[in-house]
Amino acid sequence: MKAVVKVSRGVGNVEVRDVPEPTPKPDEVKVEVKAAAICGTDIHIYNDEYANSPPVVLGHEMAGIVVEVGDNIRRFKAGDRVTSETFKYTCGRCRFCQTGLIGLCPERLSMGVHVDGAFAKYVLQREESLHKLPDNVGFDAGSLCEPTAAAVRAVYERARISPGDVVMVSGPGPIGLLCVQAVKSLGATVLLCGAGEDGNRLTLGKDLGADFVIDVSRADPFVLLREMTDSLGADVVIECGGTRASLDQCIRAARKGAQLVQVGLFGHGVEVNMDQTVIKELTILPSFTYRHRTWERVVKLLADGTLNTAPLISGRFPLTDWQKAFETVKARQGHKYLLLPVD
């Protein structure tokens, strides 16, 4: 079968290769991939900015149909529609696994990073990382469950948001737009910020529930925040842009005693104005991983329509056009793009 493979370390070194069709072991489920979304992490791996274990088939955001199960599998059968967590292996013994924070397991192996992922026709996954996809959520939309889990973790599990809070989301990428929806579901007022090239993303953010959207190249969000909050600033700021400018903006916009939820990855070291975080006594909450129960919540929120991933899909490419798809993502055109398997 054809797959998009990171063949060796270094910038680039990604190509389409013919690889053997996998056969499940007793504790594995074989899934036919119906849609796999391109993540910023895939771009970081391409740029050699994120640790990986080549040669490895890329891709970790996916949905598909179970086609074969190992002898020890009990919860799934052929024909089940599923979506998948990233984790392919965790030890189950460390303090992180024992408390449910499996993404922090020091022995964790992730699909599309350390072991073969979903940019192929078939992928193998462990039973506990799979979740049945609701009948009213299509494969395309279901392939975005992983970024949805990142947003759900940040908003529902890391932040403490109350009805009436003023929340600023910086960075209108897919996770930022999902955070907007999650924050609105909690009864808060949402200000979404983006840069000059984010016009279409800000427009979609407004459609998805943001109360205010601001192009920071044209207006200072803190001016609006002062009017909204008696000059105090935002109760919660959620940084999803992964740039120093975005982080600086969040620190400035936060009121004293606010929460700063850091979701965006920078891909390199950044300088931070720590004096202001100390003077304001900000609570800094990095948000990176998720729990199995996070995914259970994601499936429920998608099924009941609280969160909607379908508007985030801007296009689809056959697997063999991965390079064009990656360039489209890097050019910040649209929102999320899918790679579809080819025979």
XYZ file of C-alpha atoms in Angstrom, residues 186-303:
118
model
C -19.620 27.430 29.090
C -21.425 30.773 28.899
C -18.389 33.045 28.593
C -17.823 36.030 26.304
C -15.152 35.278 23.686
C -12.737 37.622 21.959
C -10.839 35.922 19.102
C -7.610 37.505 17.840
C -5.682 36.873 14.664
C -3.099 38.471 12.379
C -3.591 40.237 9.076
C -3.473 37.036 7.032
C -6.158 35.422 9.190
C -9.150 37.210 7.687
C -11.028 34.089 6.609
C -10.280 32.377 9.913
C -11.598 35.312 11.902
C -14.736 35.313 9.776
C -15.284 31.638 10.508
C -14.613 32.309 14.189
C -17.442 34.814 14.201
C -19.708 32.278 12.531
C -18.751 29.674 15.141
C -19.724 31.889 18.051
C -16.975 34.391 18.859
C -18.566 37.545 20.273
C -15.754 39.752 18.963
C -12.962 39.189 16.447
C -9.940 41.436 16.072
C -7.233 41.673 13.426
C -4.318 42.694 15.653
C -2.531 44.315 12.700
C -5.328 46.883 12.653
C -6.541 47.162 16.225
C -5.284 46.614 19.770
C -7.414 43.971 21.511
C -6.614 45.475 24.903
C -8.540 48.619 23.977
C -11.718 46.567 23.595
C -10.899 44.507 26.683
C -10.575 47.657 28.796
C -14.044 48.724 27.693
C -15.487 45.282 28.407
C -13.853 44.730 31.795
C -13.527 48.142 33.495
C -9.871 48.188 32.451
C -9.093 44.901 34.210
C -8.382 42.620 31.239
C -9.443 39.091 30.300
C -10.261 36.523 32.990
C -8.752 33.749 30.873
C -6.423 33.940 27.876
C -5.838 30.907 25.662
C -2.739 31.045 23.472
C -3.160 28.919 20.340
C -0.967 30.786 17.861
C 2.409 29.416 18.878
C 4.262 32.703 18.258
C 6.055 35.045 20.628
C 3.881 37.961 19.487
C 0.761 35.984 20.351
C 2.128 35.013 23.769
C 3.178 38.601 24.553
C -0.300 39.733 23.574
C -1.897 37.189 25.902
C 0.242 38.245 28.850
C -0.625 41.881 28.232
C -4.352 41.181 27.805
C -4.697 39.079 30.962
C -6.021 40.748 34.084
C -4.212 40.352 37.390
C -4.786 36.863 38.742
C -5.953 35.554 35.351
C -5.334 32.140 33.840
C -3.074 31.781 30.804
C -3.653 28.471 29.014
C -0.750 27.703 26.671
C -1.846 25.434 23.807
C 0.255 26.571 20.849
C 3.606 24.916 20.121
C 6.419 27.211 19.007
C 8.799 24.688 17.422
C 11.748 26.525 19.020
C 12.689 28.424 22.157
C 11.013 31.761 22.817
C 11.669 34.638 25.195
C 8.864 35.278 27.664
C 8.189 38.401 29.723
C 8.160 36.494 32.992
C 8.231 39.692 35.071
C 4.701 40.498 33.935
C 3.449 36.983 34.647
C 4.867 37.309 38.185
C 3.667 40.869 38.790
C 0.171 39.912 37.612
C 0.321 36.566 39.454
C -0.917 34.748 36.381
C -1.686 31.056 36.598
C 0.091 29.483 33.616
C -1.496 26.248 32.444
C 0.303 24.415 29.622
C -2.091 22.074 27.810
C -0.691 19.376 25.573
C -2.027 15.910 26.236
C -5.415 14.418 27.110
C -7.014 11.503 28.920
C -9.194 8.673 27.624
C -12.129 10.423 29.310
C -11.316 13.584 27.324
C -12.071 11.621 24.171
C -15.288 10.271 25.635
C -16.358 13.872 26.162
C -15.287 14.800 22.616
C -17.461 12.086 21.086
C -20.437 13.244 23.146
C -19.925 16.931 22.277
C -19.697 16.116 18.569
C -22.750 13.870 18.697
